Amino acid sequence: MEQLYEGYCEQTPVHRLHERFGTANVYGRTSQSILNPATGYITAYDFTLNPYRGCQYGCSYCYAAAFSPNPKMRRDWGNWVIVKENAAELLAKELQGWYRKHPDRPPYIYMSTVTDPYQPIETQKKLTQSLLEVMIEYCPILVIQTRSPMVTRDIPLFQRFKKLRVNMSIPTGSETVRKDFEPQSPSLKARLHAIQTIARSIDPEKGYVPKLSVTITPTLPTRAEDMNGFVERLRGIDRIVLQRFHDPSTRSLVATTRDDAIALKQKYQWWYEDECQSYENFKATLQQRLPETEVLENQQGFGYD
Ligand code: SF4
């Protein structure tokens, strides 16, 4: 196998699956485990579940880059992805193990924390879909975190869960800002359309009604001319989650690991000159205009309930 990422392959056996998928080099590997104990920000959950390692979206502020296997891959964040090929098989085994110890309590699972479960390679691998099918059988309480409209592919599975929340990540209402901070990610229009499609497609007569959140995290600038349209398109969502890009009062990893995002803040001085005030104004707008929607901040917003 071509040693594109020297230092990684020597320690962990992976094999090259494709030359490229989009701009990403794609690898496969057999994992030892798939459910990881949840800690830190999402300590309310039992496990995190990441079907892939690496993420083709490569957002400029992504803290997950810090967990890359080596410095070269960290610098090349967004241009590689590793497929955990035995994920579904492992998940079934690990959930059986959980229920042997906790027969009456389903585990809380957060999918995903350091990758996007619906990044482009999922169209081909369908790994996330295979995990959902396993989970339907074992009934965990699941949160799906994504910024991909591909999530609508699995709407038919969502109503078969006992408990499920879908978090759509939309950190700004301005497409120009999105293109600066996360140029490889899907358009805002496609994401808003996707979450509204899920809301419209759910039939309470046909099963469980999933909860729907929009996570504006980190809260990036939204231009004044885009504000009204953005807020209107959030109407009807159960929950909005906010989190300041850089909160000096916490040890948030957000944006601390990627210089690109920090440099971009210079371009948006009209927002960042007084980030605290910009954020508070935005929060107040949401609260006033969307009184029927729960607006939560930081860790509190990422809980299931
Ligand atoms: S989609 Fe999420 S995991 Fe992927 S690069 Fe962006 S912030 Fe990171």
PDB file of N, CA, C and O in Angstrom, residues 111-162:
ATOM      1  N   MET A 111     -23.884   9.923  17.894  1.00  0.00           N
ATOM      2  CA  MET A 111     -23.231   9.620  16.615  1.00  0.00           C
ATOM      3  C   MET A 111     -23.295  10.871  15.720  1.00  0.00           C
ATOM      4  O   MET A 111     -24.374  11.185  15.242  1.00  0.00           O
ATOM      5  N   SER A 112     -22.233  11.622  15.530  1.00  0.00           N
ATOM      6  CA  SER A 112     -20.858  11.289  15.864  1.00  0.00           C
ATOM      7  C   SER A 112     -20.189  12.526  16.449  1.00  0.00           C
ATOM      8  O   SER A 112     -20.670  13.647  16.243  1.00  0.00           O
ATOM      9  N   THR A 113     -19.035  12.343  17.062  1.00  0.00           N
ATOM     10  CA  THR A 113     -18.348  13.456  17.704  1.00  0.00           C
ATOM     11  C   THR A 113     -17.102  13.920  16.953  1.00  0.00           C
ATOM     12  O   THR A 113     -16.714  15.075  17.067  1.00  0.00           O
ATOM     13  N   VAL A 114     -16.440  13.011  16.210  1.00  0.00           N
ATOM     14  CA  VAL A 114     -15.201  13.410  15.541  1.00  0.00           C
ATOM     15  C   VAL A 114     -15.195  13.062  14.046  1.00  0.00           C
ATOM     16  O   VAL A 114     -14.134  12.956  13.425  1.00  0.00           O
ATOM     17  N   THR A 115     -16.386  12.894  13.494  1.00  0.00           N
ATOM     18  CA  THR A 115     -16.528  12.673  12.055  1.00  0.00           C
ATOM     19  C   THR A 115     -17.967  13.024  11.712  1.00  0.00           C
ATOM     20  O   THR A 115     -18.784  13.256  12.612  1.00  0.00           O
ATOM     21  N   ASP A 116     -18.279  13.099  10.423  1.00  0.00           N
ATOM     22  CA  ASP A 116     -19.685  13.268  10.046  1.00  0.00           C
ATOM     23  C   ASP A 116     -20.187  11.934   9.502  1.00  0.00           C
ATOM     24  O   ASP A 116     -19.638  11.416   8.522  1.00  0.00           O
ATOM     25  N   PRO A 117     -21.231  11.372  10.138  1.00  0.00           N
ATOM     26  CA  PRO A 117     -21.680  10.042   9.716  1.00  0.00           C
ATOM     27  C   PRO A 117     -22.270  10.019   8.303  1.00  0.00           C
ATOM     28  O   PRO A 117     -22.435   8.959   7.714  1.00  0.00           O
ATOM     29  N   TYR A 118     -22.596  11.207   7.760  1.00  0.00           N
ATOM     30  CA  TYR A 118     -23.160  11.277   6.402  1.00  0.00           C
ATOM     31  C   TYR A 118     -22.246  12.061   5.460  1.00  0.00           C
ATOM     32  O   TYR A 118     -22.715  12.751   4.568  1.00  0.00           O
ATOM     33  N   GLN A 119     -20.930  11.952   5.666  1.00  0.00           N
ATOM     34  CA  GLN A 119     -20.006  12.599   4.726  1.00  0.00           C
ATOM     35  C   GLN A 119     -20.081  11.849   3.391  1.00  0.00           C
ATOM     36  O   GLN A 119     -20.640  10.745   3.309  1.00  0.00           O
ATOM     37  N   PRO A 120     -19.514  12.414   2.313  1.00  0.00           N
ATOM     38  CA  PRO A 120     -19.730  11.851   0.973  1.00  0.00           C
ATOM     39  C   PRO A 120     -19.461  10.346   0.822  1.00  0.00           C
ATOM     40  O   PRO A 120     -20.195   9.654   0.114  1.00  0.00           O
ATOM     41  N   ILE A 121     -18.450   9.814   1.490  1.00  0.00           N
ATOM     42  CA  ILE A 121     -18.119   8.392   1.309  1.00  0.00           C
ATOM     43  C   ILE A 121     -19.290   7.486   1.739  1.00  0.00           C
ATOM     44  O   ILE A 121     -19.414   6.344   1.282  1.00  0.00           O
ATOM     45  N   GLU A 122     -20.181   8.000   2.584  1.00  0.00           N
ATOM     46  CA  GLU A 122     -21.330   7.216   3.041  1.00  0.00           C
ATOM     47  C   GLU A 122     -22.267   6.844   1.870  1.00  0.00           C
ATOM     48  O   GLU A 122     -22.936   5.821   1.928  1.00  0.00           O
ATOM     49  N   THR A 123     -22.278   7.627   0.803  1.00  0.00           N
ATOM     50  CA  THR A 123     -23.118   7.254  -0.354  1.00  0.00           C
ATOM     51  C   THR A 123     -22.685   5.892  -0.879  1.00  0.00           C
ATOM     52  O   THR A 123     -23.504   5.116  -1.345  1.00  0.00           O
ATOM     53  N   GLN A 124     -21.405   5.621  -0.776  1.00  0.00           N
ATOM     54  CA  GLN A 124     -20.889   4.373  -1.319  1.00  0.00           C
ATOM     55  C   GLN A 124     -20.838   3.262  -0.267  1.00  0.00           C
ATOM     56  O   GLN A 124     -21.236   2.144  -0.523  1.00  0.00           O
ATOM     57  N   LYS A 125     -20.399   3.596   0.941  1.00  0.00           N
ATOM     58  CA  LYS A 125     -20.155   2.561   1.954  1.00  0.00           C
ATOM     59  C   LYS A 125     -21.403   2.187   2.748  1.00  0.00           C
ATOM     60  O   LYS A 125     -21.500   1.086   3.290  1.00  0.00           O
ATOM     61  N   LYS A 126     -22.306   3.140   2.930  1.00  0.00           N
ATOM     62  CA  LYS A 126     -23.549   2.911   3.695  1.00  0.00           C
ATOM     63  C   LYS A 126     -23.288   2.311   5.090  1.00  0.00           C
ATOM     64  O   LYS A 126     -24.052   1.516   5.614  1.00  0.00           O
ATOM     65  N   LEU A 127     -22.181   2.732   5.676  1.00  0.00           N
ATOM     66  CA  LEU A 127     -21.799   2.223   6.999  1.00  0.00           C
ATOM     67  C   LEU A 127     -22.767   2.748   8.070  1.00  0.00           C
ATOM     68  O   LEU A 127     -23.216   2.007   8.945  1.00  0.00           O
ATOM     69  N   THR A 128     -23.075   4.037   7.984  1.00  0.00           N
ATOM     70  CA  THR A 128     -24.000   4.632   8.955  1.00  0.00           C
ATOM     71  C   THR A 128     -25.371   3.959   8.859  1.00  0.00           C
ATOM     72  O   THR A 128     -25.998   3.660   9.877  1.00  0.00           O
ATOM     73  N   GLN A 129     -25.809   3.718   7.650  1.00  0.00           N
ATOM     74  CA  GLN A 129     -27.107   3.058   7.482  1.00  0.00           C
ATOM     75  C   GLN A 129     -27.087   1.659   8.120  1.00  0.00           C
ATOM     76  O   GLN A 129     -28.043   1.253   8.785  1.00  0.00           O
ATOM     77  N   SER A 130     -25.992   0.950   7.951  1.00  0.00           N
ATOM     78  CA  SER A 130     -25.915  -0.392   8.543  1.00  0.00           C
ATOM     79  C   SER A 130     -25.924  -0.313  10.074  1.00  0.00           C
ATOM     80  O   SER A 130     -26.491  -1.180  10.749  1.00  0.00           O
ATOM     81  N   LEU A 131     -25.349   0.761  10.624  1.00  0.00           N
ATOM     82  CA  LEU A 131     -25.356   0.924  12.087  1.00  0.00           C
ATOM     83  C   LEU A 131     -26.763   1.240  12.588  1.00  0.00           C
ATOM     84  O   LEU A 131     -27.187   0.764  13.649  1.00  0.00           O
ATOM     85  N   LEU A 132     -27.495   2.054  11.832  1.00  0.00           N
ATOM     86  CA  LEU A 132     -28.876   2.369  12.238  1.00  0.00           C
ATOM     87  C   LEU A 132     -29.709   1.092  12.269  1.00  0.00           C
ATOM     88  O   LEU A 132     -30.528   0.888  13.172  1.00  0.00           O
ATOM     89  N   GLU A 133     -29.494   0.221  11.296  1.00  0.00           N
ATOM     90  CA  GLU A 133     -30.278  -1.021  11.259  1.00  0.00           C
ATOM     91  C   GLU A 133     -29.973  -1.892  12.478  1.00  0.00           C
ATOM     92  O   GLU A 133     -30.874  -2.477  13.071  1.00  0.00           O
ATOM     93  N   VAL A 134     -28.726  -1.931  12.884  1.00  0.00           N
ATOM     94  CA  VAL A 134     -28.373  -2.680  14.103  1.00  0.00           C
ATOM     95  C   VAL A 134     -29.051  -2.029  15.310  1.00  0.00           C
ATOM     96  O   VAL A 134     -29.633  -2.698  16.175  1.00  0.00           O
ATOM     97  N   MET A 135     -29.022  -0.694  15.362  1.00  0.00           N
ATOM     98  CA  MET A 135     -29.562   0.007  16.535  1.00  0.00           C
ATOM     99  C   MET A 135     -31.072  -0.156  16.646  1.00  0.00           C
ATOM    100  O   MET A 135     -31.617  -0.206  17.754  1.00  0.00           O
ATOM    101  N   ILE A 136     -31.745  -0.232  15.533  1.00  0.00           N
ATOM    102  CA  ILE A 136     -33.204  -0.438  15.595  1.00  0.00           C
ATOM    103  C   ILE A 136     -33.500  -1.739  16.345  1.00  0.00           C
ATOM    104  O   ILE A 136     -34.423  -1.817  17.145  1.00  0.00           O
ATOM    105  N   GLU A 137     -32.664  -2.722  16.120  1.00  0.00           N
ATOM    106  CA  GLU A 137     -32.870  -4.005  16.795  1.00  0.00           C
ATOM    107  C   GLU A 137     -32.615  -3.905  18.298  1.00  0.00           C
ATOM    108  O   GLU A 137     -33.304  -4.507  19.100  1.00  0.00           O
ATOM    109  N   TYR A 138     -31.634  -3.079  18.685  1.00  0.00           N
ATOM    110  CA  TYR A 138     -31.238  -3.042  20.100  1.00  0.00           C
ATOM    111  C   TYR A 138     -31.777  -1.828  20.865  1.00  0.00           C
ATOM    112  O   TYR A 138     -31.530  -1.713  22.068  1.00  0.00           O
ATOM    113  N   CYS A 139     -32.497  -0.925  20.185  1.00  0.00           N
ATOM    114  CA  CYS A 139     -33.206   0.190  20.833  1.00  0.00           C
ATOM    115  C   CYS A 139     -32.381   1.118  21.716  1.00  0.00           C
ATOM    116  O   CYS A 139     -32.800   1.438  22.841  1.00  0.00           O
ATOM    117  N   PRO A 140     -31.232   1.561  21.319  1.00  0.00           N
ATOM    118  CA  PRO A 140     -30.574   2.580  22.147  1.00  0.00           C
ATOM    119  C   PRO A 140     -31.272   3.923  21.981  1.00  0.00           C
ATOM    120  O   PRO A 140     -32.129   4.088  21.104  1.00  0.00           O
ATOM    121  N   ILE A 141     -30.909   4.880  22.814  1.00  0.00           N
ATOM    122  CA  ILE A 141     -31.381   6.258  22.652  1.00  0.00           C
ATOM    123  C   ILE A 141     -30.284   6.968  21.870  1.00  0.00           C
ATOM    124  O   ILE A 141     -29.127   7.011  22.312  1.00  0.00           O
ATOM    125  N   LEU A 142     -30.632   7.475  20.700  1.00  0.00           N
ATOM    126  CA  LEU A 142     -29.605   7.918  19.755  1.00  0.00           C
ATOM    127  C   LEU A 142     -29.745   9.388  19.393  1.00  0.00           C
ATOM    128  O   LEU A 142     -30.858   9.885  19.165  1.00  0.00           O
ATOM    129  N   VAL A 143     -28.597  10.075  19.318  1.00  0.00           N
ATOM    130  CA  VAL A 143     -28.531  11.409  18.702  1.00  0.00           C
ATOM    131  C   VAL A 143     -27.629  11.302  17.478  1.00  0.00           C
ATOM    132  O   VAL A 143     -26.522  10.763  17.560  1.00  0.00           O
ATOM    133  N   ILE A 144     -28.145  11.788  16.345  1.00  0.00           N
ATOM    134  CA  ILE A 144     -27.336  11.854  15.115  1.00  0.00           C
ATOM    135  C   ILE A 144     -26.920  13.304  14.918  1.00  0.00           C
ATOM    136  O   ILE A 144     -27.769  14.191  14.874  1.00  0.00           O
ATOM    137  N   GLN A 145     -25.622  13.527  14.800  1.00  0.00           N
ATOM    138  CA  GLN A 145     -25.099  14.882  14.559  1.00  0.00           C
ATOM    139  C   GLN A 145     -24.494  14.921  13.162  1.00  0.00           C
ATOM    140  O   GLN A 145     -23.577  14.159  12.856  1.00  0.00           O
ATOM    141  N   THR A 146     -25.022  15.790  12.296  1.00  0.00           N
ATOM    142  CA  THR A 146     -24.513  15.841  10.924  1.00  0.00           C
ATOM    143  C   THR A 146     -24.700  17.225  10.336  1.00  0.00           C
ATOM    144  O   THR A 146     -25.439  18.055  10.887  1.00  0.00           O
ATOM    145  N   ARG A 147     -24.021  17.500   9.215  1.00  0.00           N
ATOM    146  CA  ARG A 147     -24.309  18.711   8.427  1.00  0.00           C
ATOM    147  C   ARG A 147     -24.632  18.300   6.992  1.00  0.00           C
ATOM    148  O   ARG A 147     -24.536  19.110   6.082  1.00  0.00           O
ATOM    149  N   SER A 148     -25.007  17.044   6.820  1.00  0.00           N
ATOM    150  CA  SER A 148     -25.205  16.542   5.466  1.00  0.00           C
ATOM    151  C   SER A 148     -26.678  16.309   5.136  1.00  0.00           C
ATOM    152  O   SER A 148     -27.386  15.622   5.877  1.00  0.00           O
ATOM    153  N   PRO A 149     -27.125  16.789   3.980  1.00  0.00           N
ATOM    154  CA  PRO A 149     -28.500  16.498   3.553  1.00  0.00           C
ATOM    155  C   PRO A 149     -28.725  15.018   3.286  1.00  0.00           C
ATOM    156  O   PRO A 149     -29.875  14.582   3.190  1.00  0.00           O
ATOM    157  N   MET A 150     -27.657  14.236   3.190  1.00  0.00           N
ATOM    158  CA  MET A 150     -27.821  12.801   2.957  1.00  0.00           C
ATOM    159  C   MET A 150     -28.587  12.110   4.077  1.00  0.00           C
ATOM    160  O   MET A 150     -29.092  10.995   3.916  1.00  0.00           O
ATOM    161  N   VAL A 151     -28.687  12.792   5.213  1.00  0.00           N
ATOM    162  CA  VAL A 151     -29.425  12.217   6.350  1.00  0.00           C
ATOM    163  C   VAL A 151     -30.868  11.872   5.951  1.00  0.00           C
ATOM    164  O   VAL A 151     -31.469  10.952   6.500  1.00  0.00           O
ATOM    165  N   THR A 152     -31.425  12.579   4.971  1.00  0.00           N
ATOM    166  CA  THR A 152     -32.826  12.306   4.572  1.00  0.00           C
ATOM    167  C   THR A 152     -32.972  10.911   3.953  1.00  0.00           C
ATOM    168  O   THR A 152     -34.062  10.364   3.927  1.00  0.00           O
ATOM    169  N   ARG A 153     -31.885  10.348   3.481  1.00  0.00           N
ATOM    170  CA  ARG A 153     -31.940   8.987   2.907  1.00  0.00           C
ATOM    171  C   ARG A 153     -32.510   7.997   3.920  1.00  0.00           C
ATOM    172  O   ARG A 153     -33.221   7.051   3.562  1.00  0.00           O
ATOM    173  N   ASP A 154     -32.210   8.234   5.211  1.00  0.00           N
ATOM    174  CA  ASP A 154     -32.573   7.256   6.241  1.00  0.00           C
ATOM    175  C   ASP A 154     -33.862   7.601   6.982  1.00  0.00           C
ATOM    176  O   ASP A 154     -34.166   6.984   8.010  1.00  0.00           O
ATOM    177  N   ILE A 155     -34.628   8.554   6.469  1.00  0.00           N
ATOM    178  CA  ILE A 155     -35.902   8.894   7.125  1.00  0.00           C
ATOM    179  C   ILE A 155     -36.761   7.639   7.377  1.00  0.00           C
ATOM    180  O   ILE A 155     -37.320   7.491   8.460  1.00  0.00           O
ATOM    181  N   PRO A 156     -36.849   6.716   6.431  1.00  0.00           N
ATOM    182  CA  PRO A 156     -37.696   5.537   6.692  1.00  0.00           C
ATOM    183  C   PRO A 156     -37.258   4.750   7.932  1.00  0.00           C
ATOM    184  O   PRO A 156     -38.073   4.056   8.548  1.00  0.00           O
ATOM    185  N   LEU A 157     -35.988   4.856   8.300  1.00  0.00           N
ATOM    186  CA  LEU A 157     -35.528   4.127   9.493  1.00  0.00           C
ATOM    187  C   LEU A 157     -35.842   4.881  10.781  1.00  0.00           C
ATOM    188  O   LEU A 157     -35.998   4.270  11.842  1.00  0.00           O
ATOM    189  N   PHE A 158     -35.938   6.206  10.718  1.00  0.00           N
ATOM    190  CA  PHE A 158     -36.017   7.008  11.943  1.00  0.00           C
ATOM    191  C   PHE A 158     -37.259   6.688  12.780  1.00  0.00           C
ATOM    192  O   PHE A 158     -37.215   6.689  14.002  1.00  0.00           O
ATOM    193  N   GLN A 159     -38.355   6.439  12.122  1.00  0.00           N
ATOM    194  CA  GLN A 159     -39.592   6.214  12.895  1.00  0.00           C
ATOM    195  C   GLN A 159     -39.618   4.821  13.528  1.00  0.00           C
ATOM    196  O   GLN A 159     -40.516   4.504  14.291  1.00  0.00           O
ATOM    197  N   ARG A 160     -38.609   4.007  13.227  1.00  0.00           N
ATOM    198  CA  ARG A 160     -38.543   2.680  13.836  1.00  0.00           C
ATOM    199  C   ARG A 160     -37.735   2.693  15.135  1.00  0.00           C
ATOM    200  O   ARG A 160     -37.637   1.682  15.822  1.00  0.00           O
ATOM    201  N   PHE A 161     -37.171   3.844  15.461  1.00  0.00           N
ATOM    202  CA  PHE A 161     -36.457   3.979  16.743  1.00  0.00           C
ATOM    203  C   PHE A 161     -37.456   4.197  17.870  1.00  0.00           C
ATOM    204  O   PHE A 161     -38.569   4.670  17.647  1.00  0.00           O
ATOM    205  N   LYS A 162     -37.012   3.887  19.088  1.00  0.00           N
ATOM    206  CA  LYS A 162     -37.827   4.217  20.263  1.00  0.00           C
ATOM    207  C   LYS A 162     -37.565   5.663  20.652  1.00  0.00           C
ATOM    208  O   LYS A 162     -38.461   6.367  21.103  1.00  0.00           O
TER     209      LYS A 162
END
